[in-house]
Structure formats: C-alpha cells, structure tokens
Amino acid sequence: MQPDEARLDHMLSKLRERRQRITPQRLAILRILASGEGHPSVEGIYSIVVKDFPTTSLATVYKTITLLKDLGEVLELEFSQGSNRYDGSKPFPHPHVVCTMCKNIVDPDLQSLSAMTAEVSEQTGFKVNNHRLDFYGLCPQCQEGEG
Amino acid sequence: MQPDEARLDHMLSKLRERRQRITPQRLAILRILASGEGHPSVEGIYSIVVKDFPTTSLATVYKTITLLKDLGEVLELEFSQGSNRYDGSKPFPHPHVVCTMCKNIVDPDLQSLSAMTAEVSEQTGFKVNNHRLDFYGLCPQCQEGEG
DNA sequence: TTTTCTGCAAATGCTTTGCATGGGA
DNA sequence: TCCCATGCAAAGCATTTGCAGAAAA
C-alpha cells in the first residue's frame, strides 16, 4: 500500500478543519483510499484494516466513508447488486470501466468526454454538472478464459 | 396509460416463445413497462397493478421483471440507495440526461457514443458490451428559476 | 475532562426465495 | 389435468442506527 502523501495530507487537513478526530482506524482507512489502488469496497477496506486493528468493525468503515463523502473527499460508485465501491484518489465524477467477471475497475482517460458533454448540452439544453459513466465488459485477462 | 402496442405485442410473443404464461398480473405489468412513460420502480408498478388486482404481491412484480430482464425486454437502472428503475420501451443500454431538480429524464441521441466506446476499448483492452451513461444537471425550464 | 468515536448488535430497506395454493393452457 | 405462477412469509445482503464503553484532544 503506497498512499499518495499529498492526497492523504489533504484529507487529514479536511478532517482537522472540521474538528474531526484522527483515530488509528480512520488513518488506516484514509491510507487505503489515498493509495489510488483499485476502487475498494467497504468489505475490502475492512479486510485490510482489520489486520492491523483486529477489533475494527464494518460500522466504523461505513461511518468513516460517510464522513469522507460529506467532505467531498471520496467518490461513491453505487451498485445495487454487489457492494458499492469507493475512489479516494479522484473524488470527482469520471468514467470507469468495470470487468463483469473479476470486478476490477479501471479509469480510462477519454478525450471524447468533453465533446460528448457538449453534445448533451447542445441537444437537450441541459446544464450538465455531474455524470455517471460506466462501461462494462471483460478485461484483457478475463477475455482469455472466454470463447 | 397508453402502451405502445407494438412493444407490448413483441413482449407477449417473447413470453409465448418461451412457453411463459400470460397471467392478468403479467399483462398489467407489461402494459405499464410498454407505455414508455417514465422509468418506473417496482413499487411504482405495484401501486398501479394492485388497483386492478388487489391481491397482487410485490414478489410477483419482482419475479415478472426478473423474467423480462432474462428475455432482454427490460432495462434495469440500478440505484443502491432508493429502488431500481426500469425501462421497458428501450430495453438496451442508452444514455440518460436527468434533471436533478424536476427529475425529468431525457434520452439524448449521442453521435459521439460509438467513438467513445471505441476509445475505451482501445485504451484499456476491454471488450465492452454494456454501459451506464447518466448525465445530471438542470433542464432548460429549471435553469430559468435558478441564478 | 470533555466530547467524539468505536464496536457490538439490532434495525432497516430493497430484493430474493421456499412452499402451498390457485389458475393458465 | 398438468405444471407453472401467485402470494404470503421468511430469508438474504448491504448499509444504517442506537447506545454504552473507549479513547482522542
């Protein structure tokens, strides 16, 4: 786990600003979210944190993530079947590519996104300020095991 | 409720093909989904069907929708908080533009979508076969009441 | 010392499932 | 008649909440 120190520091100062306490459990959760590795679920975060702090509960992970959402420091990717996933390194809307087999999530850098947003505005007259762009399919590894 | 007769007939023949029975409850649910009005939730469908068939249960609505999903005749829009919503008139993935104020939903026809899908595949190596593209913002009417 | 956080367990909300009865074909 | 569909109730899951004890500041 290699947390982005700048992201981590930013999150920590946001907590201090709001007079929120920096507990060992919260610090461990922040480190994972700031690492930028994957888009962990609550269960995934919990399974890592519990190694260092065996008494940690799922409820604490949920509460910490709710706090970070309120602070605008984590992006929640909702899934009605399966668990939600969280992105603490890029807490603003951006496209995701999800492998339906291994559940891995990748962030593409799409040149055509601004053009598409412009197309939406032009065609509908909407003032677009948020989006949820997910592409689903098979990642290169999972394609090999397929037909 | 003004069901698209062609859509309704198509759904009915799909059921018959699969030797599925056309019950009054199923017909009522199909009519709502084929109407193309809005993107109803299970609860919303249930509340309408139960007027004509007071013994109808939520389970039946869920089971019918699961069946229609398997037949590829309804699109499920997943929401982890709140209920899922369903689109029976365009049961294939397509972008939505959602007004965060009046909750109105528009289906844009985006020329740049195929280019973006190609960009995703090229950049990530994924074999993309599905997507969830939602844009959120203010519709023209709701922008007037704003700053 | 004060106030907040933690962690357990119970509660919640949506959805699914098991099973006996009812009803299409 | 023969199965399948219905509908009730219970179960399943991810998430939230209440509260007493623990621990930051």
Short mmCIF file of C-alpha atoms (C1' of nucleotides) in Angstrom, two decimals:
data_model
loop_
_atom_site.label_atom_id
_atom_site.label_comp_id
_atom_site.label_asym_id
_atom_site.label_seq_id
_atom_site.Cartn_x
_atom_site.Cartn_y
_atom_site.Cartn_z
CA MET A 1 0.00 0.00 0.00
CA GLN A 2 1.62 3.25 -1.19
CA PRO A 3 -0.60 6.19 -0.24
CA ASP A 4 -0.32 9.39 -2.24
CA GLU A 5 1.06 11.56 0.54
CA ALA A 6 -0.36 14.77 -0.88
CA ARG A 7 -3.86 13.24 -1.07
CA LEU A 8 -3.51 11.82 2.41
CA ASP A 9 -2.38 15.16 3.84
CA HIS A 10 -5.23 16.91 2.08
CA MET A 11 -7.75 14.50 3.58
CA LEU A 12 -6.23 14.86 7.02
CA SER A 13 -6.38 18.66 6.94
CA LYS A 14 -10.00 18.46 5.80
CA LEU A 15 -10.75 16.35 8.88
CA ARG A 16 -8.89 18.75 11.17
CA GLU A 17 -10.71 21.73 9.65
CA ARG A 18 -13.97 20.11 10.65
CA ARG A 19 -12.66 19.26 14.12
CA GLN A 20 -12.87 15.56 13.35
CA ARG A 21 -10.60 13.24 15.29
CA ILE A 22 -7.80 11.33 13.62
CA THR A 23 -8.13 7.85 15.08
CA PRO A 24 -5.86 4.96 14.11
CA GLN A 25 -8.75 3.27 12.33
CA ARG A 26 -9.56 6.40 10.34
CA LEU A 27 -5.92 6.89 9.42
CA ALA A 28 -5.72 3.32 8.15
CA ILE A 29 -8.86 3.80 6.06
CA LEU A 30 -7.56 7.10 4.66
CA ARG A 31 -4.29 5.47 3.67
CA ILE A 32 -6.12 2.84 1.65
CA LEU A 33 -8.39 5.35 -0.05
CA ALA A 34 -5.47 7.70 -0.78
CA SER A 35 -3.40 4.92 -2.30
CA GLY A 36 -5.30 5.09 -5.56
CA GLU A 37 -5.02 1.33 -5.89
CA GLY A 38 -8.26 -0.03 -7.32
CA HIS A 39 -11.69 1.05 -6.20
CA PRO A 40 -12.16 -0.83 -2.94
CA SER A 41 -15.42 -1.88 -1.39
CA VAL A 42 -16.19 -1.37 2.29
CA GLU A 43 -15.58 -5.07 2.81
CA GLY A 44 -12.23 -4.80 1.04
CA ILE A 45 -11.14 -1.84 3.14
CA TYR A 46 -12.29 -3.61 6.28
CA SER A 47 -10.36 -6.78 5.48
CA ILE A 48 -7.12 -4.77 5.27
CA VAL A 49 -7.70 -2.53 8.27
CA VAL A 50 -8.69 -5.44 10.49
CA LYS A 51 -5.21 -6.94 10.11
CA ASP A 52 -3.66 -4.00 11.97
CA PHE A 53 -6.64 -3.26 14.20
CA PRO A 54 -8.38 -6.56 14.87
CA THR A 55 -11.29 -5.04 16.78
CA THR A 56 -12.28 -2.79 13.86
CA SER A 57 -15.92 -3.11 12.84
CA LEU A 58 -17.60 -2.74 9.48
CA ALA A 59 -19.73 0.01 11.02
CA THR A 60 -16.65 2.15 11.59
CA VAL A 61 -15.59 1.78 7.96
CA TYR A 62 -19.09 2.74 6.84
CA LYS A 63 -19.15 5.74 9.18
CA THR A 64 -15.74 6.95 8.07
CA ILE A 65 -16.70 6.71 4.41
CA THR A 66 -19.94 8.57 5.06
CA LEU A 67 -17.88 11.31 6.69
CA LEU A 68 -15.48 11.48 3.74
CA LYS A 69 -18.38 11.63 1.31
CA ASP A 70 -19.78 14.60 3.21
CA LEU A 71 -16.38 16.28 2.98
CA GLY A 72 -16.28 15.62 -0.78
CA GLU A 73 -13.13 13.56 -0.38
CA VAL A 74 -14.35 10.26 -1.77
CA LEU A 75 -16.39 9.30 -4.81
CA GLU A 76 -19.01 6.63 -4.28
CA LEU A 77 -19.80 4.25 -7.13
CA GLU A 78 -23.21 2.77 -6.42
CA PHE A 79 -24.12 -0.77 -7.36
CA SER A 80 -27.48 -2.19 -6.35
CA GLN A 81 -26.25 -5.75 -6.70
CA GLY A 82 -22.93 -6.25 -5.01
CA SER A 83 -21.28 -3.65 -2.82
CA ASN A 84 -20.56 -0.03 -3.56
CA ARG A 85 -17.01 0.88 -4.50
CA TYR A 86 -15.02 3.96 -3.48
CA ASP A 87 -12.45 6.19 -5.10
CA GLY A 88 -10.46 8.38 -2.74
CA SER A 89 -7.78 9.48 -5.16
CA LYS A 90 -10.10 11.09 -7.72
CA PRO A 91 -13.15 12.19 -5.70
CA PHE A 92 -14.84 13.85 -8.68
CA PRO A 93 -17.02 12.26 -11.39
CA HIS A 94 -15.06 10.43 -14.06
CA PRO A 95 -15.63 7.40 -16.33
CA HIS A 96 -15.00 3.85 -15.18
CA VAL A 97 -14.51 0.59 -17.00
CA VAL A 98 -15.75 -2.38 -14.98
CA CYS A 99 -14.88 -6.02 -15.64
CA THR A 100 -18.06 -8.02 -15.11
CA MET A 101 -16.08 -11.16 -14.38
CA CYS A 102 -13.27 -10.19 -11.97
CA LYS A 103 -14.93 -6.93 -10.83
CA ASN A 104 -11.76 -4.93 -11.45
CA ILE A 105 -12.29 -1.24 -12.21
CA VAL A 106 -10.09 0.91 -14.47
CA ASP A 107 -10.10 4.68 -15.05
CA PRO A 108 -9.84 5.48 -18.76
CA ASP A 109 -8.75 8.94 -19.89
CA LEU A 110 -11.32 9.75 -22.54
CA GLN A 111 -10.53 12.54 -24.97
CA SER A 112 -14.09 12.42 -26.27
CA LEU A 113 -15.73 13.10 -22.90
CA SER A 114 -15.85 16.88 -23.19
CA ALA A 115 -17.19 16.57 -26.74
CA MET A 116 -19.92 14.25 -25.52
CA THR A 117 -20.86 16.55 -22.66
CA ALA A 118 -21.06 19.41 -25.14
CA GLU A 119 -23.24 17.26 -27.39
CA VAL A 120 -25.59 16.53 -24.49
CA SER A 121 -25.91 20.22 -23.64
CA GLU A 122 -26.40 21.26 -27.24
CA GLN A 123 -29.00 18.60 -27.94
CA THR A 124 -31.03 18.83 -24.74
CA GLY A 125 -30.38 22.35 -23.45
CA PHE A 126 -29.39 20.87 -20.09
CA LYS A 127 -26.71 22.50 -17.98
CA VAL A 128 -24.71 19.34 -17.16
CA ASN A 129 -22.77 19.37 -13.90
CA ASN A 130 -22.39 15.72 -12.98
CA HIS A 131 -22.30 12.31 -14.58
CA ARG A 132 -22.05 8.60 -14.07
CA LEU A 133 -20.23 6.94 -16.95
CA ASP A 134 -19.59 3.23 -16.56
CA PHE A 135 -18.58 0.83 -19.30
CA TYR A 136 -18.98 -2.89 -18.60
CA GLY A 137 -17.18 -5.73 -20.27
CA LEU A 138 -14.30 -8.17 -19.99
CA CYS A 139 -10.79 -7.08 -19.11
CA PRO A 140 -7.91 -8.48 -21.21
CA GLN A 141 -7.12 -11.17 -18.62
CA CYS A 142 -10.72 -12.41 -18.36
CA GLN A 143 -11.13 -12.47 -22.15
CA GLU A 144 -8.52 -15.21 -22.36
CA GLY A 145 -10.57 -17.65 -20.35
CA GLU A 146 -13.58 -16.97 -22.57
CA GLY A 147 -14.71 -18.13 -26.03
CA MET B 1 -51.60 4.52 -19.51
CA GLN B 2 -51.08 4.27 -23.27
CA PRO B 3 -48.98 1.20 -24.03
CA ASP B 4 -47.01 1.07 -27.27
CA GLU B 5 -48.96 -1.77 -28.87
CA ALA B 6 -46.02 -2.93 -30.98
CA ARG B 7 -43.77 -3.13 -27.92
CA LEU B 8 -46.47 -4.91 -25.94
CA ASP B 9 -47.07 -7.43 -28.72
CA HIS B 10 -43.35 -8.03 -29.00
CA MET B 11 -43.08 -8.69 -25.28
CA LEU B 12 -46.07 -11.02 -25.38
CA SER B 13 -44.68 -13.08 -28.25
CA LYS B 14 -41.35 -13.33 -26.42
CA LEU B 15 -43.22 -14.79 -23.44
CA ARG B 16 -45.15 -17.21 -25.65
CA GLU B 17 -41.94 -18.28 -27.40
CA ARG B 18 -40.56 -19.28 -24.04
CA ARG B 19 -43.78 -21.04 -23.06
CA GLN B 20 -44.39 -18.50 -20.31
CA ARG B 21 -47.96 -17.97 -19.22
CA ILE B 22 -49.77 -14.71 -19.80
CA THR B 23 -51.46 -14.03 -16.49
CA PRO B 24 -53.56 -10.94 -15.80
CA GLN B 25 -50.89 -9.63 -13.43
CA ARG B 26 -48.15 -10.09 -16.01
CA LEU B 27 -50.24 -8.40 -18.67
CA ALA B 28 -50.83 -5.43 -16.40
CA ILE B 29 -47.11 -5.15 -15.65
CA LEU B 30 -46.22 -5.42 -19.33
CA ARG B 31 -48.68 -2.66 -20.20
CA ILE B 32 -47.00 -0.30 -17.77
CA LEU B 33 -43.50 -1.14 -18.97
CA ALA B 34 -44.52 -0.88 -22.62
CA SER B 35 -46.09 2.52 -22.09
CA GLY B 36 -42.73 4.25 -22.18
CA GLU B 37 -43.94 6.68 -19.55
CA GLY B 38 -41.10 7.46 -17.21
CA HIS B 39 -38.82 4.88 -15.69
CA PRO B 40 -40.97 3.25 -13.00
CA SER B 41 -39.77 1.47 -9.88
CA VAL B 42 -41.11 -1.90 -8.73
CA GLU B 43 -43.06 -0.11 -6.04
CA GLY B 44 -44.50 2.26 -8.66
CA ILE B 45 -45.56 -0.60 -10.91
CA TYR B 46 -47.03 -2.47 -7.96
CA SER B 47 -49.09 0.52 -6.81
CA ILE B 48 -50.75 0.69 -10.23
CA VAL B 49 -51.29 -3.04 -10.73
CA VAL B 50 -52.72 -3.52 -7.25
CA LYS B 51 -55.64 -1.22 -8.13
CA ASP B 52 -56.93 -3.71 -10.70
CA PHE B 53 -55.67 -6.85 -8.96
CA PRO B 54 -55.80 -6.20 -5.22
CA THR B 55 -54.16 -9.50 -4.23
CA THR B 56 -51.04 -8.78 -6.30
CA SER B 57 -47.81 -9.06 -4.34
CA LEU B 58 -44.53 -7.23 -4.71
CA ALA B 59 -42.89 -10.63 -5.21
CA THR B 60 -44.86 -11.17 -8.39
CA VAL B 61 -43.74 -7.82 -9.77
CA TYR B 62 -40.13 -8.67 -8.93
CA LYS B 63 -40.43 -12.10 -10.49
CA THR B 64 -42.01 -10.75 -13.66
CA ILE B 65 -39.30 -8.12 -14.04
CA THR B 66 -36.60 -10.72 -13.47
CA LEU B 67 -38.20 -12.77 -16.23
CA LEU B 68 -38.30 -9.78 -18.58
CA LYS B 69 -34.69 -8.97 -17.82
CA ASP B 70 -33.73 -12.54 -18.75
CA LEU B 71 -35.64 -12.13 -22.00
CA GLY B 72 -33.81 -8.88 -22.68
CA GLU B 73 -37.09 -6.98 -22.72
CA VAL B 74 -36.46 -4.50 -19.94
CA LEU B 75 -33.51 -2.29 -18.98
CA GLU B 76 -32.67 -2.09 -15.30
CA LEU B 77 -31.26 1.17 -13.94
CA GLU B 78 -29.58 0.30 -10.67
CA PHE B 79 -29.55 2.58 -7.65
CA SER B 80 -28.03 1.38 -4.40
CA GLN B 81 -29.95 3.97 -2.40
CA GLY B 82 -33.57 4.03 -3.36
CA SER B 83 -35.14 1.49 -5.68
CA ASN B 84 -34.07 0.40 -9.12
CA ARG B 85 -35.92 1.83 -12.09
CA TYR B 86 -36.99 0.06 -15.26
CA ASP B 87 -37.28 0.96 -18.93
CA GLY B 88 -39.40 -1.40 -20.98
CA SER B 89 -39.66 0.73 -24.11
CA LYS B 90 -35.93 0.87 -24.90
CA PRO B 91 -34.56 -2.29 -23.27
CA PHE B 92 -30.99 -1.74 -24.44
CA PRO B 93 -28.29 0.41 -22.86
CA HIS B 94 -28.62 4.06 -23.76
CA PRO B 95 -27.64 7.40 -22.20
CA HIS B 96 -29.96 9.34 -19.94
CA VAL B 97 -29.98 13.00 -19.07
CA VAL B 98 -31.55 13.53 -15.66
CA CYS B 99 -32.75 16.87 -14.27
CA THR B 100 -31.71 16.95 -10.62
CA MET B 101 -34.46 19.46 -9.87
CA CYS B 102 -37.64 18.19 -11.56
CA LYS B 103 -36.39 14.58 -12.01
CA ASN B 104 -37.34 14.60 -15.66
CA ILE B 105 -35.37 12.19 -17.83
CA VAL B 106 -34.45 12.73 -21.47
CA ASP B 107 -32.91 10.23 -23.89
CA PRO B 108 -30.28 12.02 -25.98
CA ASP B 109 -29.04 10.58 -29.27
CA LEU B 110 -25.29 10.93 -28.95
CA GLN B 111 -23.24 10.69 -32.14
CA SER B 112 -20.03 10.51 -30.12
CA LEU B 113 -21.04 7.41 -28.17
CA SER B 114 -19.60 4.83 -30.57
CA ALA B 115 -16.37 6.81 -30.79
CA MET B 116 -16.13 6.89 -27.01
CA THR B 117 -16.77 3.15 -26.73
CA ALA B 118 -14.04 2.56 -29.28
CA GLU B 119 -11.73 4.83 -27.28
CA VAL B 120 -12.43 2.83 -24.14
CA SER B 121 -11.64 -0.48 -25.85
CA GLU B 122 -8.50 0.84 -27.48
CA GLN B 123 -7.17 2.36 -24.29
CA THR B 124 -8.00 -0.40 -21.81
CA GLY B 125 -8.15 -3.56 -23.92
CA PHE B 126 -11.60 -4.29 -22.51
CA LYS B 127 -14.24 -5.94 -24.64
CA VAL B 128 -17.09 -3.53 -23.88
CA ASN B 129 -20.60 -4.94 -24.14
CA ASN B 130 -22.67 -2.75 -21.86
CA HIS B 131 -22.71 0.72 -20.35
CA ARG B 132 -24.41 3.04 -17.94
CA LEU B 133 -24.25 6.66 -19.08
CA ASP B 134 -26.15 9.17 -16.99
CA PHE B 135 -25.69 12.91 -17.17
CA TYR B 136 -27.08 15.02 -14.33
CA GLY B 137 -27.90 18.69 -14.49
CA LEU B 138 -30.65 21.25 -14.93
CA CYS B 139 -33.15 21.13 -17.76
CA PRO B 140 -33.90 24.36 -19.67
CA GLN B 141 -37.07 25.03 -17.64
CA CYS B 142 -35.36 24.57 -14.28
CA GLN B 143 -32.41 26.77 -15.29
CA GLU B 144 -34.79 29.75 -15.54
CA GLY B 145 -35.69 29.56 -11.89
CA GLU B 146 -32.00 29.47 -10.98
CA GLY B 147 -29.21 32.07 -10.80
"C1'" DT C 1 -12.15 16.15 31.39
"C1'" DT C 2 -14.99 16.63 27.62
"C1'" DT C 3 -16.64 15.19 23.60
"C1'" DT C 4 -16.38 12.25 19.92
"C1'" DC C 5 -15.52 7.65 18.03
"C1'" DT C 6 -15.75 2.75 18.25
"C1'" DG C 7 -17.88 -1.61 18.05
"C1'" DC C 8 -21.44 -4.59 19.01
"C1'" DA C 9 -25.99 -5.83 17.86
"C1'" DA C 10 -30.33 -4.74 16.25
"C1'" DA C 11 -32.82 -2.43 12.72
"C1'" DT C 12 -33.67 -1.03 8.02
"C1'" DG C 13 -34.89 -1.20 3.09
"C1'" DC C 14 -34.81 -3.49 -1.18
"C1'" DT C 15 -34.85 -7.80 -3.24
"C1'" DT C 16 -34.96 -12.90 -3.39
"C1'" DT C 17 -36.58 -17.40 -2.11
"C1'" DG C 18 -39.46 -21.52 -0.34
"C1'" DC C 19 -43.54 -23.52 -0.47
"C1'" DA C 20 -48.51 -24.46 -0.51
"C1'" DT C 21 -52.39 -22.95 -3.14
"C1'" DG C 22 -54.54 -21.19 -7.26
"C1'" DG C 23 -55.15 -20.79 -12.06
"C1'" DG C 24 -53.45 -20.77 -17.27
"C1'" DA C 25 -53.19 -23.74 -21.33
"C1'" DT D 1 -55.22 -32.41 -15.98
"C1'" DC D 2 -50.60 -30.79 -15.56
"C1'" DC D 3 -47.46 -27.55 -14.43
"C1'" DC D 4 -46.44 -23.02 -13.84
"C1'" DA D 5 -47.45 -18.63 -11.45
"C1'" DT D 6 -49.05 -16.40 -7.40
"C1'" DG D 7 -48.72 -14.63 -2.86
"C1'" DC D 8 -47.52 -14.95 1.72
"C1'" DA D 9 -43.86 -15.02 4.90
"C1'" DA D 10 -39.25 -15.65 5.87
"C1'" DA D 11 -34.59 -15.14 4.46
"C1'" DG D 12 -30.65 -12.54 2.42
"C1'" DC D 13 -27.47 -8.59 1.91
"C1'" DA D 14 -25.54 -4.24 2.12
"C1'" DT D 15 -25.98 -0.48 4.86
"C1'" DT D 16 -27.56 2.37 8.88
"C1'" DT D 17 -28.52 3.28 13.60
"C1'" DG D 18 -28.61 3.19 18.91
"C1'" DC D 19 -26.07 3.06 22.69
"C1'" DA D 20 -22.56 2.05 26.29
"C1'" DG D 21 -17.83 1.96 26.81
"C1'" DA D 22 -13.24 3.56 24.95
"C1'" DA D 23 -10.17 6.98 23.61
"C1'" DA D 24 -8.72 11.48 21.13
"C1'" DA D 25 -7.67 16.26 22.20
#
